């Protein structure tokens, strides 16, 4: 109950705001079939059948009924009939948006975000109800016990971000430490699966694979080298109607992956006319720059519609040299450490320290000389060279993308609607990679050989090619395609049934040229000639590793850097789904409703590729192929238990269960329960409990085991380790138990005030993870990872030397130029079911609107406070709370905003706050607050013309300093190196 005691000091609640969303206005009459009954259900039906967006609060319609409407009517005509005598009025605030409210408040209408000149931001911070089903439930209408947030298109645009992905990652509930382009480029994402610089979402910091992402309520294929997350960057922003975020586990509704929550991106269903959007932006410090073009075209007719969307965009790269916090790994100028590496140019000759017996760099090769006439006296023990490992690297890639979306729907009978949609996205990323490094093995056969000690024994040189080879560009391509055909039927007794067939494919490819080929490098250093290569050192020249300036022959460098890798990953999902919902039986407090359904899904995953890194000719990589079939069935019941004095439900219980059977590892059954209680008209209390699970990915199960050498930060500098990597066919699912307690309050004396609070807790068991891989920067220095680290000292231990030689000789070990004596540890970073993760915290949100300065002022707040983020890496290890540590979720993230609107003008200011951190040594890193500004204008005489100016990070605040082992002066998982960014958007519709 500690979580509840901590939350007791928080403010209580915001009310649930109901919004009915379809898409733009229908001028011509549509054939409507709306039965008599509760007004809210009639409005649901009208929104669905007309394609209009109807917005209203639950309090305004509760207890009201409406007559039947049959025949051809415009939306306005139908509303006149439905609202007659109800005390409500409908105000059209845009070509596709209607606000329904009490007559007494209609004199000063408060339109929601849409296309009208006045657009208050309440929907950006309060819960919203889908027009047909709440995200997190298969039952139409009613109250949801789960915390839910909804952001419409206008709210996303006001954020100042050019994509859905970047806008969502700015929310307090998200943690951008994994599966984002910035953390991939800077190597802060230890998972390493984001091979195409994609961007996904990560609720609560539980991992992108623990957040289920849906498009129009349906699963899509995964991206990355494991297919474990959804790439949101290929979704056209102009096609997005709204984004719904369920902040609760939901495997009882959706199945696997819905552990941390669900993000449902709802795309526009229809439009009538043509809309053009142009957006351009730039960082005030120069790079990066952005440009975006969006085109929306649609037509409506009686009972049907067609929508076509195209969006293209370009964002230039941000190089490490363009920002002071990333230009050099020597962080002493900020008060930190020298994080430059000893794999340097000029190189460092490796030897055994006579005092410690540890092998490492001992003699730096002198700079400024050609390496031709060096003598032992030119070397000084302990004087080493250092080079920034990320010198010349892009910390944000150049991104170009083209996306399209097509949707069509047609009512073929008064009770049946058919629909189909397709989405295609292509994205290309180009990023300069860090300089290549190698451990060079040099013998007297090299004509430039020299030993600081005068020995003729072979020697190792820790070497960086930063001084002689350019940074190699990496080209990454992501191609996604989804297609769906669906049917929705209105059945007798107010039942609905629906089904769909869906196909989704994600193909990620990568090409990296100009890398080091170790086989040719060995020849160029004086090793034995390999006739199968085109290189011959005696003819083409030897590589001189002793030079202190760029002096090697271009032909030799070209041969050495002729290596390349190409990779291809393809993930496909085939889905067939059928469900129905409607009233089951009558209770004294109202109707009990039931939803039932089933789903069959087939998942396929394949990898392929070629490499020319260590062989005399290109070789195919070991392919990974896997597939599985998933069969699922679910049921959900919602029953009102008590009613208030006016007969409205005051206490409502919801129960859900889903069973899934996987062809490759077993089955899982997950229940969930929810309770909503309204002790007063203005107060709503809610609670949920449920179990969730995440299935291992096909790559987790099928990937080939291999060993690979990498360099990691150690206690006294960079250390060479051998890693064990690959899949684990014995993996089982990870499971989690979650609960939430929340309150929503709208005081009757201040009807424009909405407050909300939710306490949450999630406990993972048998978590699928690579504990060591998730913290590579500290794995050698943090005692918690000791079970995954085997220390070695091959220079003094014969047993250690024999072990590492055995591993190097193993066929599953990837070729390396590092000698056995150079390795300091073996680190196991394979996937395992291990340990426990417990996360708890508090969400607070609220909004308040009032008339001010001749317009409308709205204040809003959204914050997440984490109490615990406790890890138990192995069953025998102690729990460690890492919340508020670097590379982990912060204790507090908050966003406060003030928006003012008056006629054609709008102005807004928002503050984004992230609390301070502590690094593994306990050193405190400052908190960080940035401010965003936005201003908008809509032409009075032409509402289809509007301009919007946004400025992110108004005062150009740099991220707080962190002495990162990665060599950056900030934490890439929480800081943004771009700085102030200004964007201007023009929208024109006809």
PDB file of N, CA, C and O in Angstrom, residues 322-374:
ATOM      1  N   UNK A 322      28.585  19.561 -34.943  1.00  0.00           N
ATOM      2  CA  UNK A 322      27.733  20.752 -34.974  1.00  0.00           C
ATOM      3  C   UNK A 322      27.263  21.208 -33.598  1.00  0.00           C
ATOM      4  O   UNK A 322      26.625  22.251 -33.487  1.00  0.00           O
ATOM      5  N   UNK A 323      27.523  20.417 -32.553  1.00  0.00           N
ATOM      6  CA  UNK A 323      27.106  20.801 -31.209  1.00  0.00           C
ATOM      7  C   UNK A 323      28.281  20.617 -30.246  1.00  0.00           C
ATOM      8  O   UNK A 323      28.984  19.601 -30.294  1.00  0.00           O
ATOM      9  N   UNK A 324      28.459  21.560 -29.344  1.00  0.00           N
ATOM     10  CA  UNK A 324      29.563  21.494 -28.394  1.00  0.00           C
ATOM     11  C   UNK A 324      29.466  20.271 -27.493  1.00  0.00           C
ATOM     12  O   UNK A 324      30.486  19.696 -27.103  1.00  0.00           O
ATOM     13  N   UNK A 325      28.237  19.849 -27.171  1.00  0.00           N
ATOM     14  CA  UNK A 325      28.065  18.727 -26.248  1.00  0.00           C
ATOM     15  C   UNK A 325      28.346  17.381 -26.900  1.00  0.00           C
ATOM     16  O   UNK A 325      28.370  16.358 -26.214  1.00  0.00           O
ATOM     17  N   UNK A 326      28.550  17.365 -28.212  1.00  0.00           N
ATOM     18  CA  UNK A 326      28.830  16.102 -28.906  1.00  0.00           C
ATOM     19  C   UNK A 326      30.109  16.136 -29.727  1.00  0.00           C
ATOM     20  O   UNK A 326      30.516  15.109 -30.267  1.00  0.00           O
ATOM     21  N   UNK A 327      30.754  17.281 -29.837  1.00  0.00           N
ATOM     22  CA  UNK A 327      31.888  17.411 -30.759  1.00  0.00           C
ATOM     23  C   UNK A 327      33.088  16.577 -30.342  1.00  0.00           C
ATOM     24  O   UNK A 327      33.784  16.008 -31.184  1.00  0.00           O
ATOM     25  N   UNK A 328      33.372  16.483 -29.048  1.00  0.00           N
ATOM     26  CA  UNK A 328      34.558  15.778 -28.573  1.00  0.00           C
ATOM     27  C   UNK A 328      34.213  14.971 -27.339  1.00  0.00           C
ATOM     28  O   UNK A 328      33.374  15.385 -26.515  1.00  0.00           O
ATOM     29  N   UNK A 329      34.863  13.825 -27.202  1.00  0.00           N
ATOM     30  CA  UNK A 329      34.678  12.990 -26.016  1.00  0.00           C
ATOM     31  C   UNK A 329      35.563  13.441 -24.865  1.00  0.00           C
ATOM     32  O   UNK A 329      35.500  12.847 -23.779  1.00  0.00           O
ATOM     33  N   UNK A 330      36.368  14.437 -25.065  1.00  0.00           N
ATOM     34  CA  UNK A 330      37.147  15.013 -23.969  1.00  0.00           C
ATOM     35  C   UNK A 330      36.233  15.987 -23.235  1.00  0.00           C
ATOM     36  O   UNK A 330      36.057  17.139 -23.639  1.00  0.00           O
ATOM     37  N   UNK A 331      35.649  15.515 -22.154  1.00  0.00           N
ATOM     38  CA  UNK A 331      34.630  16.282 -21.443  1.00  0.00           C
ATOM     39  C   UNK A 331      35.209  17.084 -20.284  1.00  0.00           C
ATOM     40  O   UNK A 331      34.457  17.605 -19.452  1.00  0.00           O
ATOM     41  N   UNK A 332      36.503  17.219 -20.230  1.00  0.00           N
ATOM     42  CA  UNK A 332      37.105  17.971 -19.129  1.00  0.00           C
ATOM     43  C   UNK A 332      36.725  19.444 -19.171  1.00  0.00           C
ATOM     44  O   UNK A 332      36.679  20.107 -18.131  1.00  0.00           O
ATOM     45  N   UNK A 333      36.444  19.972 -20.359  1.00  0.00           N
ATOM     46  CA  UNK A 333      36.064  21.379 -20.435  1.00  0.00           C
ATOM     47  C   UNK A 333      34.710  21.635 -19.796  1.00  0.00           C
ATOM     48  O   UNK A 333      34.363  22.780 -19.499  1.00  0.00           O
ATOM     49  N   UNK A 334      33.897  20.564 -19.594  1.00  0.00           N
ATOM     50  CA  UNK A 334      32.619  20.698 -18.900  1.00  0.00           C
ATOM     51  C   UNK A 334      32.733  20.320 -17.421  1.00  0.00           C
ATOM     52  O   UNK A 334      31.733  20.328 -16.706  1.00  0.00           O
ATOM     53  N   UNK A 335      33.940  19.955 -16.990  1.00  0.00           N
ATOM     54  CA  UNK A 335      34.127  19.483 -15.627  1.00  0.00           C
ATOM     55  C   UNK A 335      34.054  17.980 -15.502  1.00  0.00           C
ATOM     56  O   UNK A 335      33.978  17.452 -14.387  1.00  0.00           O
ATOM     57  N   UNK A 336      34.088  17.277 -16.636  1.00  0.00           N
ATOM     58  CA  UNK A 336      33.998  15.825 -16.622  1.00  0.00           C
ATOM     59  C   UNK A 336      35.329  15.149 -16.879  1.00  0.00           C
ATOM     60  O   UNK A 336      36.397  15.686 -16.571  1.00  0.00           O
ATOM     61  N   UNK A 337      35.261  13.972 -17.497  1.00  0.00           N
ATOM     62  CA  UNK A 337      36.436  13.146 -17.727  1.00  0.00           C
ATOM     63  C   UNK A 337      36.832  13.185 -19.190  1.00  0.00           C
ATOM     64  O   UNK A 337      36.070  13.616 -20.056  1.00  0.00           O
ATOM     65  N   UNK A 338      38.031  12.704 -19.446  1.00  0.00           N
ATOM     66  CA  UNK A 338      38.467  12.524 -20.826  1.00  0.00           C
ATOM     67  C   UNK A 338      37.975  11.164 -21.286  1.00  0.00           C
ATOM     68  O   UNK A 338      38.526  10.126 -20.901  1.00  0.00           O
ATOM     69  N   UNK A 339      36.919  11.158 -22.089  1.00  0.00           N
ATOM     70  CA  UNK A 339      36.294   9.910 -22.540  1.00  0.00           C
ATOM     71  C   UNK A 339      36.795   9.480 -23.905  1.00  0.00           C
ATOM     72  O   UNK A 339      36.214   8.576 -24.516  1.00  0.00           O
ATOM     73  N   UNK A 340      37.839  10.105 -24.392  1.00  0.00           N
ATOM     74  CA  UNK A 340      38.401   9.659 -25.663  1.00  0.00           C
ATOM     75  C   UNK A 340      39.024   8.268 -25.488  1.00  0.00           C
ATOM     76  O   UNK A 340      39.469   7.911 -24.399  1.00  0.00           O
ATOM     77  N   UNK A 341      39.056   7.522 -26.560  1.00  0.00           N
ATOM     78  CA  UNK A 341      39.507   6.138 -26.497  1.00  0.00           C
ATOM     79  C   UNK A 341      40.954   6.008 -26.933  1.00  0.00           C
ATOM     80  O   UNK A 341      41.488   6.841 -27.678  1.00  0.00           O
ATOM     81  N   UNK A 342      41.584   4.914 -26.487  1.00  0.00           N
ATOM     82  CA  UNK A 342      42.979   4.646 -26.861  1.00  0.00           C
ATOM     83  C   UNK A 342      43.076   3.894 -28.180  1.00  0.00           C
ATOM     84  O   UNK A 342      44.184   3.647 -28.648  1.00  0.00           O
ATOM     85  N   UNK A 343      41.937   3.499 -28.749  1.00  0.00           N
ATOM     86  CA  UNK A 343      41.940   3.095 -30.159  1.00  0.00           C
ATOM     87  C   UNK A 343      41.959   4.406 -30.925  1.00  0.00           C
ATOM     88  O   UNK A 343      40.919   5.023 -31.161  1.00  0.00           O
ATOM     89  N   UNK A 344      43.162   4.833 -31.276  1.00  0.00           N
ATOM     90  CA  UNK A 344      43.374   6.229 -31.647  1.00  0.00           C
ATOM     91  C   UNK A 344      44.176   6.346 -32.928  1.00  0.00           C
ATOM     92  O   UNK A 344      44.705   5.365 -33.466  1.00  0.00           O
ATOM     93  N   UNK A 345      44.230   7.579 -33.405  1.00  0.00           N
ATOM     94  CA  UNK A 345      45.150   7.931 -34.483  1.00  0.00           C
ATOM     95  C   UNK A 345      45.951   9.151 -34.033  1.00  0.00           C
ATOM     96  O   UNK A 345      45.361  10.188 -33.730  1.00  0.00           O
ATOM     97  N   UNK A 346      47.290   9.037 -33.998  1.00  0.00           N
ATOM     98  CA  UNK A 346      48.087   7.830 -34.207  1.00  0.00           C
ATOM     99  C   UNK A 346      47.729   6.738 -33.189  1.00  0.00           C
ATOM    100  O   UNK A 346      47.141   7.023 -32.162  1.00  0.00           O
ATOM    101  N   UNK A 347      48.161   5.517 -33.494  1.00  0.00           N
ATOM    102  CA  UNK A 347      47.796   4.383 -32.671  1.00  0.00           C
ATOM    103  C   UNK A 347      48.611   4.281 -31.402  1.00  0.00           C
ATOM    104  O   UNK A 347      49.527   5.072 -31.131  1.00  0.00           O
ATOM    105  N   UNK A 348      48.267   3.266 -30.593  1.00  0.00           N
ATOM    106  CA  UNK A 348      48.968   2.969 -29.345  1.00  0.00           C
ATOM    107  C   UNK A 348      49.421   1.517 -29.358  1.00  0.00           C
ATOM    108  O   UNK A 348      48.617   0.613 -29.648  1.00  0.00           O
ATOM    109  N   UNK A 349      50.682   1.295 -29.059  1.00  0.00           N
ATOM    110  CA  UNK A 349      51.222  -0.052 -29.037  1.00  0.00           C
ATOM    111  C   UNK A 349      50.869  -0.695 -27.702  1.00  0.00           C
ATOM    112  O   UNK A 349      51.068  -0.098 -26.635  1.00  0.00           O
ATOM    113  N   UNK A 350      50.306  -1.901 -27.789  1.00  0.00           N
ATOM    114  CA  UNK A 350      49.814  -2.616 -26.618  1.00  0.00           C
ATOM    115  C   UNK A 350      50.943  -3.451 -26.019  1.00  0.00           C
ATOM    116  O   UNK A 350      51.742  -4.055 -26.737  1.00  0.00           O
ATOM    117  N   UNK A 351      50.995  -3.477 -24.709  1.00  0.00           N
ATOM    118  CA  UNK A 351      51.969  -4.304 -24.012  1.00  0.00           C
ATOM    119  C   UNK A 351      51.453  -4.669 -22.643  1.00  0.00           C
ATOM    120  O   UNK A 351      50.388  -4.218 -22.207  1.00  0.00           O
ATOM    121  N   UNK A 352      52.233  -5.473 -21.920  1.00  0.00           N
ATOM    122  CA  UNK A 352      51.866  -5.915 -20.579  1.00  0.00           C
ATOM    123  C   UNK A 352      52.564  -5.016 -19.567  1.00  0.00           C
ATOM    124  O   UNK A 352      53.783  -4.839 -19.609  1.00  0.00           O
ATOM    125  N   UNK A 353      51.758  -4.446 -18.684  1.00  0.00           N
ATOM    126  CA  UNK A 353      52.319  -3.599 -17.637  1.00  0.00           C
ATOM    127  C   UNK A 353      53.108  -4.469 -16.669  1.00  0.00           C
ATOM    128  O   UNK A 353      52.554  -5.400 -16.070  1.00  0.00           O
ATOM    129  N   UNK A 354      54.402  -4.208 -16.485  1.00  0.00           N
ATOM    130  CA  UNK A 354      55.218  -5.079 -15.623  1.00  0.00           C
ATOM    131  C   UNK A 354      54.786  -5.038 -14.162  1.00  0.00           C
ATOM    132  O   UNK A 354      55.099  -5.973 -13.410  1.00  0.00           O
ATOM    133  N   UNK A 355      54.076  -4.002 -13.735  1.00  0.00           N
ATOM    134  CA  UNK A 355      53.661  -3.901 -12.345  1.00  0.00           C
ATOM    135  C   UNK A 355      52.348  -4.628 -12.076  1.00  0.00           C
ATOM    136  O   UNK A 355      52.194  -5.304 -11.055  1.00  0.00           O
ATOM    137  N   UNK A 356      51.388  -4.496 -13.002  1.00  0.00           N
ATOM    138  CA  UNK A 356      50.069  -5.105 -12.787  1.00  0.00           C
ATOM    139  C   UNK A 356      49.861  -6.409 -13.543  1.00  0.00           C
ATOM    140  O   UNK A 356      48.967  -7.182 -13.209  1.00  0.00           O
ATOM    141  N   UNK A 357      50.679  -6.628 -14.558  1.00  0.00           N
ATOM    142  CA  UNK A 357      50.486  -7.809 -15.388  1.00  0.00           C
ATOM    143  C   UNK A 357      49.305  -7.717 -16.321  1.00  0.00           C
ATOM    144  O   UNK A 357      48.930  -8.696 -16.968  1.00  0.00           O
ATOM    145  N   UNK A 358      48.681  -6.538 -16.418  1.00  0.00           N
ATOM    146  CA  UNK A 358      47.508  -6.338 -17.267  1.00  0.00           C
ATOM    147  C   UNK A 358      47.945  -5.845 -18.636  1.00  0.00           C
ATOM    148  O   UNK A 358      48.806  -4.958 -18.744  1.00  0.00           O
ATOM    149  N   UNK A 359      47.358  -6.444 -19.677  1.00  0.00           N
ATOM    150  CA  UNK A 359      47.682  -6.039 -21.033  1.00  0.00           C
ATOM    151  C   UNK A 359      46.867  -4.814 -21.407  1.00  0.00           C
ATOM    152  O   UNK A 359      45.664  -4.742 -21.124  1.00  0.00           O
ATOM    153  N   UNK A 360      47.516  -3.830 -22.042  1.00  0.00           N
ATOM    154  CA  UNK A 360      46.826  -2.620 -22.458  1.00  0.00           C
ATOM    155  C   UNK A 360      47.762  -1.697 -23.202  1.00  0.00           C
ATOM    156  O   UNK A 360      48.958  -1.977 -23.360  1.00  0.00           O
ATOM    157  N   UNK A 361      47.260  -0.571 -23.692  1.00  0.00           N
ATOM    158  CA  UNK A 361      48.115   0.387 -24.406  1.00  0.00           C
ATOM    159  C   UNK A 361      49.244   0.903 -23.503  1.00  0.00           C
ATOM    160  O   UNK A 361      48.994   1.304 -22.363  1.00  0.00           O
ATOM    161  N   UNK A 362      50.492   0.910 -24.027  1.00  0.00           N
ATOM    162  CA  UNK A 362      51.634   1.364 -23.218  1.00  0.00           C
ATOM    163  C   UNK A 362      52.419   2.467 -23.892  1.00  0.00           C
ATOM    164  O   UNK A 362      52.966   3.342 -23.225  1.00  0.00           O
ATOM    165  N   UNK A 363      52.500   2.449 -25.226  1.00  0.00           N
ATOM    166  CA  UNK A 363      53.324   3.417 -25.936  1.00  0.00           C
ATOM    167  C   UNK A 363      52.493   4.067 -27.050  1.00  0.00           C
ATOM    168  O   UNK A 363      51.949   3.374 -27.906  1.00  0.00           O
ATOM    169  N   UNK A 364      52.397   5.376 -27.013  1.00  0.00           N
ATOM    170  CA  UNK A 364      51.728   6.089 -28.074  1.00  0.00           C
ATOM    171  C   UNK A 364      52.673   6.353 -29.231  1.00  0.00           C
ATOM    172  O   UNK A 364      53.836   6.735 -29.036  1.00  0.00           O
ATOM    173  N   UNK A 365      52.203   6.119 -30.458  1.00  0.00           N
ATOM    174  CA  UNK A 365      53.009   6.402 -31.646  1.00  0.00           C
ATOM    175  C   UNK A 365      53.097   7.915 -31.820  1.00  0.00           C
ATOM    176  O   UNK A 365      52.065   8.600 -31.770  1.00  0.00           O
ATOM    177  N   UNK A 366      54.279   8.467 -31.987  1.00  0.00           N
ATOM    178  CA  UNK A 366      54.429   9.932 -32.082  1.00  0.00           C
ATOM    179  C   UNK A 366      53.623  10.513 -33.245  1.00  0.00           C
ATOM    180  O   UNK A 366      53.524   9.920 -34.320  1.00  0.00           O
ATOM    181  N   UNK A 367      53.051  11.679 -33.012  1.00  0.00           N
ATOM    182  CA  UNK A 367      52.284  12.369 -34.041  1.00  0.00           C
ATOM    183  C   UNK A 367      53.205  13.204 -34.919  1.00  0.00           C
ATOM    184  O   UNK A 367      54.355  13.488 -34.570  1.00  0.00           O
ATOM    185  N   UNK A 368      52.682  13.554 -36.104  1.00  0.00           N
ATOM    186  CA  UNK A 368      53.392  14.481 -36.971  1.00  0.00           C
ATOM    187  C   UNK A 368      54.564  13.907 -37.727  1.00  0.00           C
ATOM    188  O   UNK A 368      55.382  14.658 -38.254  1.00  0.00           O
ATOM    189  N   UNK A 369      54.709  12.596 -37.818  1.00  0.00           N
ATOM    190  CA  UNK A 369      55.799  11.963 -38.565  1.00  0.00           C
ATOM    191  C   UNK A 369      55.225  10.870 -39.451  1.00  0.00           C
ATOM    192  O   UNK A 369      54.102  10.437 -39.288  1.00  0.00           O
ATOM    193  N   UNK A 370      55.992  10.425 -40.427  1.00  0.00           N
ATOM    194  CA  UNK A 370      55.500   9.515 -41.466  1.00  0.00           C
ATOM    195  C   UNK A 370      55.639   8.044 -41.108  1.00  0.00           C
ATOM    196  O   UNK A 370      55.214   7.184 -41.880  1.00  0.00           O
ATOM    197  N   UNK A 371      56.270   7.724 -39.963  1.00  0.00           N
ATOM    198  CA  UNK A 371      56.409   6.331 -39.565  1.00  0.00           C
ATOM    199  C   UNK A 371      57.455   5.571 -40.330  1.00  0.00           C
ATOM    200  O   UNK A 371      57.451   4.335 -40.339  1.00  0.00           O
ATOM    201  N   UNK A 372      58.387   6.286 -40.941  1.00  0.00           N
ATOM    202  CA  UNK A 372      59.412   5.630 -41.770  1.00  0.00           C
ATOM    203  C   UNK A 372      60.724   5.446 -41.014  1.00  0.00           C
ATOM    204  O   UNK A 372      61.389   4.418 -41.120  1.00  0.00           O
ATOM    205  N   UNK A 373      61.090   6.398 -40.206  1.00  0.00           N
ATOM    206  CA  UNK A 373      62.416   6.350 -39.568  1.00  0.00           C
ATOM    207  C   UNK A 373      62.313   6.330 -38.056  1.00  0.00           C
ATOM    208  O   UNK A 373      63.188   6.850 -37.355  1.00  0.00           O
ATOM    209  N   UNK A 374      61.274   5.719 -37.497  1.00  0.00           N
ATOM    210  CA  UNK A 374      61.126   5.667 -36.051  1.00  0.00           C
ATOM    211  C   UNK A 374      62.143   4.723 -35.424  1.00  0.00           C
ATOM    212  O   UNK A 374      62.521   3.698 -36.003  1.00  0.00           O
TER     213      UNK A 374
END
